[in-house]
Structures are given as structure tokens and as C-alpha cells.
């Protein structure tokens, strides 16, 4: 254990369960439904409403080898290429092999996907895929349909749900096993204030951490709460440096911050072109798939062209689609663009990259188990080894489906048991003031965005460390600390995860996938075809190590020797 936890009131109420699932996206609700169907007392905790997580914002679809002539082996090959040598092949094989069945079971749950004229499921193509294998719903509203179907199934099954609740810290028993979570209900749930759910199995399905950056496609609730909880509980995280920046996010003007509208990769999959202000295509010749290259390639291509032209955005031209196709295939994107004064039917869409997806997260095995007994992670909060250095388009919802089923099967088989909860372990840390959130986001966007270098990352690390130390020094000087509350807890979580992300990005001295180091532009397989694993040491120090190969190995393995332990995010000369 790390010896630290969030400053929060003691739980004033508690409920008991066999399993508590934190998060209500595709990963969380699928896990909860499977556990409940097996007779386990299951509680779902979600930060907002059941349907308000990241899943509902997914536009493109779900990748699976469902089409004629397509095979899991072909899907595996495309995923390995996109992951740039860092995918754990056993995890990818599990994904692509289990994927078609998982999608069919989702359809049996009630999800309705778009169909072709012959009644078969309609398939489209996205970046990095050599075949049409993306199922979609409502044209470009796949996530909303998946969320609808799963929420309806949860309500029909009468699962115990706690909405508007921010998870705080892990509860453990006397032997250090998981015994539940503490959480704060934000006024509209069935409990008030801080409480606890006592359960021997905790599944983190809290989604992404896009709010660590100024501009992101993630909703405002994506504040890295699950990764931060896992770190404080002593779990290992991996690959946090690999943040995928979606190439085509609607550009709303210089300085725009917060959640930005996504322009799905499926628009390029249907034939839209990336062009500069003069209408000239610039991806042709840069990659065999041009605009449909893996996302890191396209994001780099757009960023390079912006630098060349001295501008802060490029354009996506789909005018040749015509009004009917826009209205039928991409109604959500069309409405979003028009709400901002842009009509894709008659003009190109201004776009720029923005933080989109965390390929890294809490390190798990093929059954979703973390390095803390009884703690599981699934979906974007997890790092299963599937995505490597760059997630292949539309593999995210599939990963949530496949590994949710694997986690549920494992919990049902193991029937984990724990002793009485001993409470959140350790000393409460001083909380960050709510305004720290904005400072973290700006530091990260400046220093750890699409373009990174030793200089930019060092500047970001210095800014983050100043925020971190100022809070500690203020606490020592008996200055009035930030008041416990949602905004302070979120800011504290964001700062912790930002520090870890920057430490990993500084240590990885190469360019690979969506980690682009301008000062280290080449991929280095000899030294860096392996994962960086980070854990939180006592008193907030960071311990980094490298794996021996691109494979993850079992979560209970001791792994390679620690490269370095430090109380700050500054790498030492001994670090890799």
C-alpha cells in the first residue's frame, strides 16, 4: 500500500454486495449484467447518470470480424500494426477471437445496429483497418445506442445502482485484499455524503482521463478517478504516455477548452479528404492508407501540415457526400457542425487533433485482475496490452465488451471473499484547490500534447511538481487546505495522474505510436519495445520499471528491477 488516500469525511453509511462496479459505460454495465445474471449481489456506482459516461459519445462503432471473408487473424494483424510493436499478442488474440461473439451477445441484449439492404449488419471501414468490419448504429451514434441498450437491460434486471457518485478510495481488509470502496454521492442519489460499498470484488470501469488536457473529446466526468484510486491503492499502471489524440476534432477557435465535438473517423472511412486551406490533400503519399492511416500517423500529418502552413487547424472535406448522405449516415456530426455555424454539405470542416483515448491505464491480466487482490479494471481505465502504443479505431468498445465478460466469468468462478473492511489505508493527502484543474490541463497541453520533447516535458514536470509541492508545503505550514468536495477531489486526481504520465513520457526516449518525441524522432525497438510500469511509492514517490518484453506477463509477477524511485516526477540518470 502507498500509505496515502484522499482527505474525506469518514463513511456515514454503507451497503454490502458481492461485486461493486464503478462506471456505467459498456465495460461497467456489461460486467454488472453478467455478474448479476450469475447470482452475485452487484452494485453499480456511476459518477453522473447511468447513460452519461464516455460510451454514449462514441460515434464510429465496434470492430469485429463479422463480414464475409474477414477473420480474427486479419483483425489481429491490423491491431498489431497499429500498436507499433507494443501490443501483448495474447491479449489481442483474446480480443479478436472473443469479439464477434461478444458483439452478437450485445445485439441479443437489445442493441440495434444499422443494416444493409439485405438485412445483414452494415459494416464500414476506419483508419488502420484493411477490411470493412465496423458495426455502427444510427449512422454515427453507436455509443448512444449501446448505452441505451445496456441501461435498459440494467433497469430491467433491477440492479442496485448509485448515480451521481464519485468514487474516492479502495477499502481493504487486514490482509490487504479488496473490501470495497468509499464514495461521495452528489446530492441526487439515494444516499447523501460519503459512504461505502463493502464488497470483496471491485471492478473499475471509470473510463478515460481526457480532462487532464485542455481540449479533449472526453466528457467533463473523465478526470482519471479510477487510475488515481488504483495508484493510491498500490496498483501498477502502464503505458500512460500513450495518449491518443484524435486527428479530426471540430476546431472551435484558438484557446477553446473542455470537451470538443468529435468528427468520427468513419467520415474518412466513407471517403472524406483532409485538405489545407487551399483545398490540397496532404495525407496522400505519407502512408499507403492516406487519410485512413492509423490515428497517430494522421494526427502527426495534420500537426506537421499546421506547422508548415503556420495555422492552428486543417480541414476535412466531405462536400462530395451530398446532403442525403450527411443526413442519413452522419446526422450527429452534421448537427454538431451546424450548431457551430459550419455546414459540411457546402464547406470543409475545420479540424485539429485533441486528446481522445488513453491506451494505457491500470495494468491487468487477461481476466482483468490488477496487482491488488480483488481489484479489477476494464475498458479505457485498464491497460490490458491490447492497444500497445496506439489504439486501432473502434477496438475500444470491443475491448470493453470482451474483457467485461472475462472479468465477470473470473469473479463468478473465483467467488472472491474478503474480511471486514479496514477502511481506506494511510494518511489523507492535502487536496488540490479546484483551480488546480485548469493549471494542470494547460501545463499538459503545452508540454505533453501531440508534440513532445525533453524540453517541453521538463517544463510540464516542473509546473506539475510546483503545484504538488505547494499543496504539501501549505499543509505543513498549517495554511487552510482545500475543502473536501468533488472539485477538489477531481483536481487532486488529475494532478496525480498527470505527474505519472509526464514521468513515463520523459523516460521513454523514442517516438512510438501516439508518443511523439521531436528530440527522439526514431523508433527504438532494441531498448524500447517494452512497457513502462509505474506505481506510487509511500509518501507520493513514483517507482518506474521496464518490462523485459512487449508481453505483460502475470500481474502477480515481480517483474524487472525497479529502474528508479523518486519523490518527484523528475527522471534520474539511472532511469531508462
Coordinates of C-alpha atoms in Angstrom, one line a residue:
X1 CA 0.0 0.0 0.0
X2 CA 1.1 3.6 -0.6
X3 CA 0.2 5.0 2.7
X4 CA -2.0 7.8 1.2
X5 CA -5.6 8.4 0.5
X6 CA -7.9 11.3 -0.3
X7 CA -8.9 13.7 2.5
X8 CA -12.6 12.9 3.0
X9 CA -15.1 12.5 5.8
X10 CA -15.5 9.0 7.3
X11 CA -18.3 7.0 5.6
X12 CA -21.6 7.7 7.2
X13 CA -23.5 4.8 5.6
X14 CA -22.6 1.5 4.0
X15 CA -24.2 -1.3 1.9
X16 CA -23.0 -4.8 1.3
X17 CA -22.5 -6.6 -2.0
X18 CA -20.5 -9.4 -3.7
X19 CA -19.3 -7.1 -6.5
X20 CA -19.2 -3.3 -6.9
X21 CA -18.7 -2.0 -10.5
X22 CA -17.6 1.6 -10.7
X23 CA -18.7 3.1 -14.0
X24 CA -21.7 2.7 -16.4
X25 CA -20.2 2.6 -19.8
X26 CA -20.0 -0.5 -22.0
X27 CA -17.4 -2.1 -19.8
X28 CA -19.1 -1.5 -16.5
X29 CA -22.6 -2.4 -17.4
X30 CA -21.6 -5.5 -19.3
X31 CA -19.7 -6.7 -16.2
X32 CA -22.5 -5.9 -13.9
X33 CA -25.1 -7.7 -16.0
X34 CA -23.0 -10.8 -16.3
X35 CA -22.3 -10.9 -12.6
X36 CA -25.9 -10.3 -11.6
X37 CA -27.1 -13.0 -14.0
X38 CA -24.8 -15.4 -12.2
X39 CA -26.5 -14.6 -8.9
X40 CA -23.9 -12.2 -7.4
X41 CA -25.2 -9.3 -5.5
X42 CA -24.0 -6.5 -7.7
X43 CA -23.9 -2.7 -7.2
X44 CA -23.2 -0.2 -10.0
X45 CA -21.7 3.1 -8.9
X46 CA -21.6 5.9 -11.5
X47 CA -20.4 9.4 -11.4
X48 CA -23.3 11.0 -13.2
X49 CA -26.4 9.3 -14.7
X50 CA -26.2 5.8 -15.9
X51 CA -26.0 6.9 -19.5
X52 CA -23.6 9.9 -19.1
X53 CA -20.2 8.3 -19.5
X54 CA -17.8 8.1 -22.4
X55 CA -19.6 5.2 -24.2
X56 CA -22.5 7.4 -25.3
X57 CA -20.1 9.8 -27.1
X58 CA -18.6 7.0 -29.3
X59 CA -19.5 7.7 -32.9
X60 CA -17.7 5.3 -35.2
X61 CA -18.7 1.8 -34.0
X62 CA -17.4 -1.6 -32.8
X63 CA -14.7 -3.5 -34.7
X64 CA -15.2 -7.3 -35.1
X65 CA -14.6 -9.8 -37.8
X66 CA -18.2 -10.3 -38.8
X67 CA -18.0 -9.7 -42.6
X68 CA -17.7 -12.2 -45.3
X69 CA -14.1 -13.1 -45.9
X70 CA -12.9 -11.3 -42.7
X71 CA -11.2 -13.3 -40.0
X72 CA -10.0 -12.8 -36.4
X73 CA -6.4 -13.3 -37.8
X74 CA -6.8 -10.3 -40.1
X75 CA -8.2 -8.2 -37.3
X76 CA -5.3 -9.3 -35.2
X77 CA -2.8 -8.3 -37.8
X78 CA -4.3 -4.8 -38.2
X79 CA -4.3 -4.3 -34.4
X80 CA -0.7 -5.3 -34.1
X81 CA 0.4 -2.9 -36.8
X82 CA -1.5 0.0 -35.2
X83 CA 0.1 -0.9 -31.8
X84 CA 3.6 -0.4 -33.2
X85 CA 5.2 -3.4 -31.6
X86 CA 3.9 -3.0 -28.1
X87 CA 0.6 -5.0 -28.2
X88 CA 0.5 -8.0 -26.0
X89 CA -0.4 -10.6 -28.7
X90 CA -2.2 -12.9 -26.3
X91 CA -4.4 -10.1 -25.2
X92 CA -5.1 -9.1 -28.9
X93 CA -5.9 -12.7 -29.8
X94 CA -8.4 -12.9 -26.9
X95 CA -10.0 -9.6 -28.2
X96 CA -10.4 -10.6 -31.8
X97 CA -11.3 -14.2 -31.1
X98 CA -14.0 -13.4 -28.5
X99 CA -15.1 -10.2 -30.3
X100 CA -17.6 -11.5 -32.8
X101 CA -19.5 -13.5 -30.2
X102 CA -19.4 -10.6 -27.7
X103 CA -21.0 -8.3 -30.4
X104 CA -23.7 -10.8 -31.1
X105 CA -24.5 -11.1 -27.4
X106 CA -24.7 -7.3 -27.2
X107 CA -27.3 -7.5 -30.0
X108 CA -29.2 -10.1 -28.0
X109 CA -29.2 -7.7 -25.1
X110 CA -31.0 -5.2 -27.3
X111 CA -28.5 -3.1 -29.2
X112 CA -29.8 -2.4 -32.7
X113 CA -27.1 -1.8 -35.3
X114 CA -27.6 -0.4 -38.8
X115 CA -28.3 -2.9 -41.5
X116 CA -27.6 -3.3 -45.2
X117 CA -30.4 -3.7 -47.9
X118 CA -30.3 -7.5 -47.5
X119 CA -30.9 -7.2 -43.7
X120 CA -27.3 -8.1 -42.7
X121 CA -25.4 -5.9 -40.3
X122 CA -23.9 -2.9 -42.2
X123 CA -20.1 -2.7 -41.9
X124 CA -17.9 0.3 -42.6
X125 CA -14.1 0.9 -42.5
X126 CA -12.0 3.1 -40.4
X127 CA -8.3 4.1 -40.1
X128 CA -5.9 1.2 -39.8
X129 CA -8.4 -1.5 -40.9
X130 CA -7.9 -3.3 -44.2
X131 CA -11.5 -4.5 -44.3
X132 CA -14.9 -3.2 -43.6
X133 CA -15.5 -4.6 -40.1
X134 CA -17.1 -1.7 -38.1
X135 CA -20.7 -2.2 -37.0
X136 CA -22.5 1.1 -36.3
X137 CA -25.8 2.4 -35.2
X138 CA -27.8 5.5 -36.1
X139 CA -25.2 6.3 -38.7
X140 CA -22.8 7.9 -36.3
X141 CA -24.4 7.3 -32.9
X142 CA -23.2 3.9 -32.0
X143 CA -22.2 4.7 -28.4
X144 CA -25.6 6.2 -27.7
X145 CA -27.3 3.0 -28.9
X146 CA -25.0 0.7 -27.0
X147 CA -25.6 2.8 -23.8
X148 CA -29.3 2.8 -24.3
X149 CA -29.5 -1.0 -24.7
X150 CA -27.3 -1.7 -21.7
X151 CA -29.0 0.9 -19.4
X152 CA -32.4 -0.6 -20.3
X153 CA -31.1 -4.1 -19.5
X154 CA -29.7 -2.9 -16.2
X155 CA -33.0 -1.4 -15.2
X156 CA -35.0 -4.4 -16.4
X157 CA -32.8 -6.6 -14.2
X158 CA -33.4 -4.2 -11.3
X159 CA -29.7 -3.9 -10.5
X160 CA -28.8 -1.8 -7.5
X161 CA -27.4 1.5 -8.9
X162 CA -26.0 4.6 -7.2
X163 CA -25.9 7.5 -9.6
X164 CA -24.2 10.9 -9.1
X165 CA -21.5 9.3 -7.0
X166 CA -17.7 10.0 -7.2
X167 CA -15.6 7.0 -6.1
X168 CA -12.9 8.0 -3.6
X169 CA -10.6 5.2 -2.4
X170 CA -10.3 1.5 -2.1
X171 CA -11.3 -0.3 1.1
X172 CA -9.1 -3.2 2.2
X173 CA -9.2 -5.9 4.8
X174 CA -6.5 -6.7 7.3
X175 CA -4.6 -8.8 4.7
X176 CA -4.6 -6.1 2.1
X177 CA -7.3 -7.6 0.0
X178 CA -10.0 -5.5 -1.6
X179 CA -13.0 -5.0 0.6
X180 CA -15.0 -2.3 -1.2
X181 CA -14.8 1.4 -2.0
X182 CA -15.7 4.7 -0.4
X183 CA -17.7 7.2 -2.5
X184 CA -19.4 10.5 -2.3
X185 CA -23.0 10.9 -3.5
X186 CA -23.5 14.3 -5.0
X187 CA -27.0 15.2 -3.7
X188 CA -29.3 13.4 -6.1
X189 CA -28.5 9.8 -5.3
X190 CA -30.2 7.5 -2.8
X191 CA -27.6 8.4 -0.2
X192 CA -26.1 11.7 0.9
X193 CA -22.5 12.5 1.5
X194 CA -19.6 10.0 1.9
X195 CA -20.5 6.3 2.3
X196 CA -19.1 2.9 1.5
X197 CA -20.0 -0.2 -0.6
X198 CA -18.5 -3.3 1.1
X199 CA -17.6 -5.9 -1.5
X200 CA -14.7 -8.4 -2.0
X201 CA -14.6 -7.6 -5.7
X202 CA -14.3 -4.1 -7.1
X203 CA -14.3 -3.5 -10.9
X204 CA -13.0 -0.2 -12.1
X205 CA -14.7 0.8 -15.3
X206 CA -14.4 4.6 -14.9
X207 CA -13.5 5.5 -18.4
X208 CA -10.8 7.8 -19.6
X209 CA -8.6 10.7 -18.4
X210 CA -9.0 13.2 -21.2
X211 CA -9.7 16.0 -18.8
X212 CA -6.0 16.0 -17.9
X213 CA -5.7 18.1 -21.2
X214 CA -7.3 21.4 -22.1
X215 CA -9.0 20.2 -25.2
X216 CA -10.5 16.7 -25.4
X217 CA -13.3 14.7 -26.8
X218 CA -14.0 13.2 -23.3
X219 CA -16.9 14.4 -21.2
X220 CA -16.3 16.5 -18.1
X221 CA -16.5 13.5 -15.8
X222 CA -13.4 11.9 -17.3
X223 CA -11.0 13.0 -14.6
X224 CA -8.9 9.9 -14.2
X225 CA -10.6 8.9 -10.9
X226 CA -10.1 5.2 -11.5
X227 CA -6.4 5.4 -12.3
X228 CA -5.8 7.7 -9.3
X229 CA -7.7 5.4 -7.0
X230 CA -5.7 2.4 -8.2
X231 CA -2.4 4.2 -7.8
X232 CA -3.2 5.2 -4.2
X233 CA -4.2 1.6 -3.6
X234 CA -0.8 0.4 -4.7
X235 CA -1.7 -1.0 -8.1
X236 CA 0.6 -0.8 -11.1
X237 CA -0.3 1.3 -14.1
X238 CA 1.3 1.0 -17.6
X239 CA 1.7 2.9 -20.9
X240 CA 0.2 6.2 -19.6
X241 CA 2.5 8.0 -22.1
X242 CA 0.5 6.7 -25.0
X243 CA -2.4 9.2 -25.2
X244 CA -4.2 9.0 -28.5
X245 CA -5.1 12.4 -29.9
X246 CA -8.0 12.1 -32.3
X247 CA -6.9 13.6 -35.6
X248 CA -10.3 15.2 -36.5
X249 CA -11.9 17.1 -33.7
X250 CA -14.1 20.1 -34.7
X251 CA -11.9 23.2 -34.3
X252 CA -13.8 25.8 -32.3
X253 CA -11.2 28.5 -32.3
X254 CA -7.9 29.2 -30.7
X255 CA -8.0 28.7 -26.9
X256 CA -11.1 26.5 -26.9
X257 CA -11.0 24.3 -23.8
X258 CA -13.0 21.4 -22.4
X259 CA -15.0 18.8 -24.3
X260 CA -14.8 19.3 -28.1
X261 CA -17.1 17.8 -30.7
X262 CA -15.6 14.7 -32.4
X263 CA -15.7 14.2 -36.2
X264 CA -15.7 10.4 -36.4
X265 CA -13.0 8.5 -38.3
X266 CA -15.9 6.9 -40.1
X267 CA -16.3 10.2 -42.1
X268 CA -12.8 9.5 -43.6
X269 CA -13.8 5.8 -43.9
X270 CA -16.6 6.8 -46.2
X271 CA -14.2 8.9 -48.4
X272 CA -13.8 12.4 -46.9
X273 CA -10.4 14.0 -47.5
X274 CA -8.0 16.0 -45.3
X275 CA -7.1 19.3 -47.0
X276 CA -5.4 22.5 -46.2
X277 CA -6.9 26.0 -46.7
X278 CA -6.2 25.8 -50.4
X279 CA -8.0 22.5 -50.8
X280 CA -4.9 20.5 -51.3
X281 CA -4.8 16.9 -49.9
X282 CA -1.7 16.3 -47.8
X283 CA -2.0 12.7 -46.5
X284 CA -1.7 11.0 -49.9
X285 CA 1.9 9.8 -50.2
X286 CA 2.5 9.9 -46.4
X287 CA 1.1 6.4 -45.9
X288 CA -0.4 3.7 -48.0
X289 CA -3.8 4.2 -46.4
X290 CA -3.6 8.1 -46.8
X291 CA -6.4 9.5 -44.6
X292 CA -7.2 6.0 -43.3
X293 CA -3.7 5.5 -41.8
X294 CA -3.6 4.7 -38.1
X295 CA -4.6 7.7 -35.9
X296 CA -1.1 8.5 -34.7
X297 CA 0.1 8.9 -38.4
X298 CA -2.9 11.1 -39.3
X299 CA -2.5 13.3 -36.2
X300 CA 1.1 13.8 -36.9
X301 CA 0.4 14.5 -40.6
X302 CA -2.2 17.2 -39.6
X303 CA 0.2 18.7 -37.0
X304 CA 3.1 18.8 -39.4
X305 CA 0.9 20.5 -42.0
X306 CA -0.3 23.0 -39.5
X307 CA 3.3 23.8 -38.6
X308 CA 4.2 24.1 -42.3
X309 CA 1.3 26.4 -43.0
X310 CA 1.6 28.4 -39.8
X311 CA -2.0 27.7 -38.8
X312 CA -3.9 26.0 -35.9
X313 CA -6.2 23.8 -37.9
X314 CA -6.7 21.9 -41.2
X315 CA -10.0 20.9 -43.0
X316 CA -11.9 17.7 -43.6
X317 CA -13.7 17.9 -46.9
X318 CA -16.9 15.7 -47.4
X319 CA -18.8 18.0 -49.6
X320 CA -18.9 15.3 -52.3
X321 CA -21.1 13.2 -50.0
X322 CA -24.1 15.4 -50.7
X323 CA -26.9 16.3 -48.3
X324 CA -28.7 13.0 -48.2
X325 CA -25.6 11.0 -47.1
X326 CA -24.7 13.5 -44.4
X327 CA -28.2 13.4 -43.1
X328 CA -28.5 9.6 -43.1
X329 CA -25.0 8.4 -42.3
X330 CA -23.7 11.2 -40.1
X331 CA -26.7 13.1 -38.6
X332 CA -25.0 13.6 -35.2
X333 CA -21.9 15.2 -36.7
X334 CA -23.9 17.2 -39.1
X335 CA -26.0 18.7 -36.3
X336 CA -22.9 19.4 -34.2
X337 CA -21.2 21.2 -37.1
X338 CA -24.3 23.2 -37.9
X339 CA -24.8 24.2 -34.3
X340 CA -21.3 25.9 -34.5
X341 CA -22.1 27.6 -37.8
X342 CA -20.4 25.1 -40.2
X343 CA -22.3 23.2 -42.9
X344 CA -20.4 20.1 -44.1
X345 CA -22.6 19.8 -47.1
X346 CA -21.3 23.1 -48.5
X347 CA -18.0 23.7 -46.8
X348 CA -15.0 21.8 -45.4
X349 CA -15.0 21.2 -41.7
X350 CA -12.2 22.9 -39.7
X351 CA -10.4 20.2 -37.6
X352 CA -7.5 19.8 -35.3
X353 CA -6.2 16.9 -33.0
X354 CA -7.4 16.8 -29.4
X355 CA -6.9 14.3 -26.5
X356 CA -9.1 11.4 -27.1
X357 CA -8.2 8.0 -25.7
X358 CA -5.8 6.6 -23.1
X359 CA -4.1 3.5 -24.5
X360 CA -2.6 2.9 -21.0
X361 CA -4.1 2.6 -17.6
X362 CA -4.3 0.2 -14.7
X363 CA -2.3 -2.9 -15.6
X364 CA -4.3 -6.1 -15.8
X365 CA -4.1 -9.7 -17.0
X366 CA -6.4 -11.4 -19.4
X367 CA -9.0 -11.8 -16.7
X368 CA -8.9 -8.1 -15.8
X369 CA -7.1 -8.7 -12.5
X370 CA -4.8 -5.9 -11.3
X371 CA -1.8 -6.2 -9.0
X372 CA -4.1 -5.6 -6.0
X373 CA -6.0 -8.8 -5.0
X374 CA -9.8 -8.4 -5.6
X375 CA -9.4 -5.2 -7.7
X376 CA -10.2 -5.4 -11.4
X377 CA -10.1 -2.9 -14.2
X378 CA -11.9 -2.9 -17.6
X379 CA -12.4 -0.6 -20.5
X380 CA -10.4 2.6 -21.0
X381 CA -9.3 2.8 -17.4
X382 CA -7.4 -0.5 -17.9
X383 CA -4.3 -1.4 -19.7
X384 CA -4.8 -5.0 -21.0
X385 CA -2.0 -4.9 -23.5
X386 CA -4.4 -4.8 -26.4
X387 CA -3.7 -1.3 -27.7
X388 CA 0.1 -1.1 -27.4
X389 CA 1.3 2.3 -28.4
X390 CA -1.7 3.3 -30.4
X391 CA -5.3 2.0 -30.3
X392 CA -6.8 0.8 -33.5
X393 CA -10.0 2.6 -34.4
X394 CA -13.2 1.1 -32.9
X395 CA -11.3 -1.5 -30.8
X396 CA -12.2 0.4 -27.6
X397 CA -15.9 -0.6 -27.3
X398 CA -14.9 -4.2 -28.3
X399 CA -12.3 -4.3 -25.6
X400 CA -14.9 -3.2 -23.0
X401 CA -17.3 -5.9 -24.1
X402 CA -14.7 -8.8 -24.3
X403 CA -12.8 -8.1 -21.1
X404 CA -16.0 -7.3 -19.2
X405 CA -17.2 -10.8 -20.0
X406 CA -13.8 -12.2 -19.0
X407 CA -13.9 -10.4 -15.7
X408 CA -17.4 -11.5 -14.8
X409 CA -16.5 -15.1 -15.6
X410 CA -13.5 -14.9 -13.4
X411 CA -15.3 -13.4 -10.5
X412 CA -18.1 -16.0 -10.8
X413 CA -15.6 -18.8 -10.9
X414 CA -13.4 -17.5 -8.0
X415 CA -16.2 -16.1 -5.8
X416 CA -13.7 -13.8 -4.0
X417 CA -14.0 -13.3 -0.3
X418 CA -12.5 -10.7 2.0
X419 CA -12.6 -10.0 5.7
X420 CA -14.1 -7.0 7.3
X421 CA -13.2 -3.7 5.7
X422 CA -10.4 -1.9 7.5
X423 CA -11.2 1.4 5.8
X424 CA -9.1 3.4 3.4
X425 CA -5.5 2.8 4.3
X426 CA -2.9 5.5 5.0
X427 CA -2.7 9.2 5.7
X428 CA -5.1 11.6 4.0
X429 CA -3.2 13.8 1.5
X430 CA -3.8 17.6 1.3
X431 CA -6.3 18.3 -1.5
X432 CA -5.7 20.5 -4.5
X433 CA -7.8 23.6 -4.9
X434 CA -10.4 23.4 -7.7
X435 CA -8.5 25.9 -9.8
X436 CA -5.6 23.5 -10.0
X437 CA -7.5 21.6 -12.6
X438 CA -7.1 24.4 -15.2
X439 CA -3.4 24.8 -14.3
X440 CA -2.8 21.0 -14.8
X441 CA -4.7 21.0 -18.2
X442 CA -2.8 23.9 -19.6
X443 CA 0.6 22.6 -18.4
X444 CA -0.2 19.2 -20.0
X445 CA -1.4 20.6 -23.3
X446 CA 1.7 22.8 -23.6
X447 CA 4.2 20.2 -22.7
X448 CA 2.8 16.7 -23.2
X449 CA 0.4 17.1 -26.1
X450 CA 0.8 15.8 -29.7
X451 CA 4.3 17.2 -30.0
X452 CA 6.7 16.4 -27.1
X453 CA 10.4 16.9 -26.4
X454 CA 12.7 16.7 -23.4
X455 CA 12.4 20.4 -23.0
X456 CA 8.6 20.6 -23.2
X457 CA 8.2 17.6 -20.9
X458 CA 10.6 19.0 -18.4
X459 CA 8.7 22.3 -18.3
X460 CA 5.4 20.4 -17.7
X461 CA 7.0 18.3 -15.0
X462 CA 8.3 21.5 -13.3
X463 CA 4.8 23.1 -13.4
X464 CA 3.1 20.0 -12.0
X465 CA 5.7 19.5 -9.3
X466 CA 5.3 23.1 -8.2
X467 CA 1.6 22.5 -7.8
X468 CA 2.2 19.3 -5.9
X469 CA 4.8 20.7 -3.5
X470 CA 2.8 23.9 -2.9
X471 CA 0.0 21.9 -1.5
X472 CA 2.2 19.8 0.7
X473 CA 4.1 22.9 1.9
X474 CA 0.8 24.7 2.6
X475 CA -0.4 21.8 4.6
X476 CA 2.8 21.7 6.6
X477 CA 2.5 25.5 7.2
X478 CA -1.0 24.9 8.6
X479 CA -2.5 27.0 5.8
X480 CA -6.2 26.3 5.4
X481 CA -6.3 23.3 2.9
X482 CA -8.8 22.9 0.1
X483 CA -12.2 21.8 1.4
X484 CA -13.1 18.2 0.6
X485 CA -15.5 18.1 -2.3
X486 CA -15.9 16.9 -5.8
X487 CA -13.9 19.7 -7.5
X488 CA -11.0 19.3 -5.0
X489 CA -11.0 15.5 -5.3
X490 CA -11.1 15.7 -9.1
X491 CA -8.2 18.3 -9.2
X492 CA -6.2 16.1 -6.9
X493 CA -6.8 13.0 -9.1
X494 CA -5.9 14.9 -12.3
X495 CA -2.6 16.2 -10.8
X496 CA -1.5 12.7 -9.6
X497 CA -2.2 11.1 -13.0
X498 CA -0.6 14.0 -14.9
X499 CA 2.6 13.6 -12.8
X500 CA 2.7 9.9 -13.7
X501 CA 2.0 10.4 -17.4
X502 CA 4.8 13.0 -17.7
X503 CA 7.3 10.9 -15.8
X504 CA 6.6 8.0 -18.2
X505 CA 6.8 10.3 -21.3
X506 CA 10.1 11.7 -20.1
X507 CA 11.5 8.2 -19.5
X508 CA 10.5 6.9 -23.0
X509 CA 13.2 8.4 -25.1
X510 CA 11.9 7.4 -28.5
X511 CA 9.0 8.1 -30.8
X512 CA 6.4 5.3 -31.0
X513 CA 2.8 5.3 -31.9
X514 CA 1.0 8.3 -30.3
X515 CA 4.0 9.1 -28.2
X516 CA 5.9 11.6 -30.4
X517 CA 9.2 12.9 -29.2
X518 CA 10.6 15.6 -31.5
X519 CA 14.0 15.2 -29.9
X520 CA 13.9 11.4 -30.3
X521 CA 12.1 11.0 -33.7
X522 CA 13.1 7.4 -34.3
X523 CA 11.5 4.2 -33.0
X524 CA 14.0 2.2 -30.9
X525 CA 13.0 -1.4 -30.7
X526 CA 16.2 -2.5 -29.1
X527 CA 15.7 -0.5 -26.0
X528 CA 12.0 0.4 -26.0
X529 CA 9.9 -2.4 -27.4
X530 CA 8.7 -2.9 -23.9
X531 CA 6.3 -1.3 -21.4
X532 CA 6.9 1.3 -18.7
X533 CA 5.2 0.3 -15.5
X534 CA 4.7 2.9 -12.7
X535 CA 3.4 2.5 -9.2
X536 CA 3.1 5.0 -6.4
X537 CA 5.6 4.6 -3.6
X538 CA 4.9 5.6 0.0
X539 CA 4.5 9.4 0.5
X540 CA 3.7 10.0 -3.2
X541 CA 7.0 8.9 -4.7
X542 CA 7.0 7.3 -8.2
X543 CA 8.6 4.0 -9.0
X544 CA 9.2 3.2 -12.7
X545 CA 10.3 -0.1 -14.2
X546 CA 10.5 -1.5 -17.7
X547 CA 9.2 -4.9 -18.7
X548 CA 11.6 -7.3 -20.4
X549 CA 9.5 -7.7 -23.5
X550 CA 6.3 -6.4 -25.1
X551 CA 4.3 -9.1 -23.3
X552 CA 2.7 -8.1 -20.0
X553 CA 3.1 -11.3 -18.0
X554 CA 1.0 -12.2 -15.0
X555 CA 0.0 -9.3 -12.7
X556 CA 1.5 -11.0 -9.6
X557 CA 4.9 -11.4 -11.2
X558 CA 7.7 -9.4 -9.6
X559 CA 8.8 -8.0 -12.9
X560 CA 12.1 -6.4 -13.8
X561 CA 14.0 -4.5 -11.1
X562 CA 12.8 -1.0 -10.4
X563 CA 14.6 1.5 -12.6
X564 CA 14.3 4.3 -10.0
X565 CA 12.3 5.6 -7.2
X566 CA 11.9 9.3 -6.7
X567 CA 9.7 11.6 -4.7
X568 CA 9.1 13.8 -7.7
X569 CA 8.4 13.3 -11.4
X570 CA 11.9 14.3 -12.4
X571 CA 13.7 11.3 -14.0
X572 CA 17.1 10.5 -12.6
X573 CA 20.1 9.5 -14.8
X574 CA 19.5 5.8 -13.8
X575 CA 16.1 5.7 -15.3
X576 CA 15.5 4.1 -18.7

